[in-house]
């Protein structure tokens, strides 16, 4: 195999990867659920350590009475002053912004 043929193959592969990435972002404009969970956890960690967390990987519709948006639902628990506090949240699947936060205990 010639070096020229190899370099053409590498360039073609890179171009195809870029095109596929751009197309997939246009088809699915949502950020990943893991990224949303990591952002929420980072905000909670500013106040106290996290005990546990979870998130549904599939987006669902959330209505606040005015508009409907796709959200990821999840939860976080932490220990504050020896007491466990649990929260559930709904975060916008496009931006990751928390649109609902409910303290459970």
XYZ file of N, CA and C in Angstrom, residues 1 11 16 22 26 28 31 35 40 44 55 60 73 76-77 81 88-90 94 100 102 104:
69
model
N 0.838 -1.163 0.000
C 0.000 0.000 0.000
C 0.892 1.237 0.000
N -8.025 10.603 5.468
C -8.769 11.844 5.229
C -10.247 11.559 4.979
N -15.840 11.637 6.902
C -17.080 10.906 7.168
C -17.478 11.030 8.634
N -22.063 15.852 12.788
C -22.898 17.026 12.542
C -24.343 16.626 12.245
N -27.976 17.341 14.517
C -29.166 17.983 13.964
C -30.392 17.103 14.163
N -30.801 14.676 16.631
C -31.072 14.584 18.061
C -30.407 15.767 18.760
N -28.841 17.068 24.717
C -27.555 16.724 25.308
C -27.728 15.392 26.032
N -24.522 13.825 30.972
C -23.987 15.177 31.103
C -24.904 16.023 31.991
N -25.919 18.563 37.380
C -26.742 18.694 38.580
C -25.939 18.265 39.808
N -24.947 20.368 43.350
C -25.245 19.879 44.693
C -23.968 19.706 45.511
N -30.741 8.927 36.944
C -31.412 9.683 35.895
C -31.994 8.708 34.874
N -38.663 12.774 28.395
C -40.123 12.737 28.410
C -40.646 14.167 28.373
N -35.684 13.151 33.748
C -36.032 13.104 35.170
C -34.942 12.339 35.912
N -31.368 12.905 43.342
C -30.094 13.011 44.061
C -30.393 12.874 45.544
N -29.517 12.200 46.259
C -29.621 12.170 47.717
C -28.276 12.582 48.299
N -25.960 17.193 57.948
C -26.083 17.130 59.409
C -26.609 15.773 59.876
N -35.878 15.074 43.728
C -36.132 14.667 42.355
C -36.096 15.931 41.510
N -35.612 15.785 40.277
C -35.531 16.953 39.405
C -35.967 16.599 37.998
N -36.311 17.639 37.258
C -36.566 17.540 35.828
C -35.681 18.598 35.180
N -32.608 19.846 26.209
C -31.825 20.605 25.218
C -30.717 21.428 25.855
N -37.531 21.836 37.356
C -38.326 21.443 38.514
C -37.413 20.732 39.499
N -37.831 19.016 43.461
C -38.749 18.676 44.557
C -37.952 17.991 45.660
N -37.863 15.560 48.629
C -38.683 14.434 49.053
C -38.619 14.192 50.550
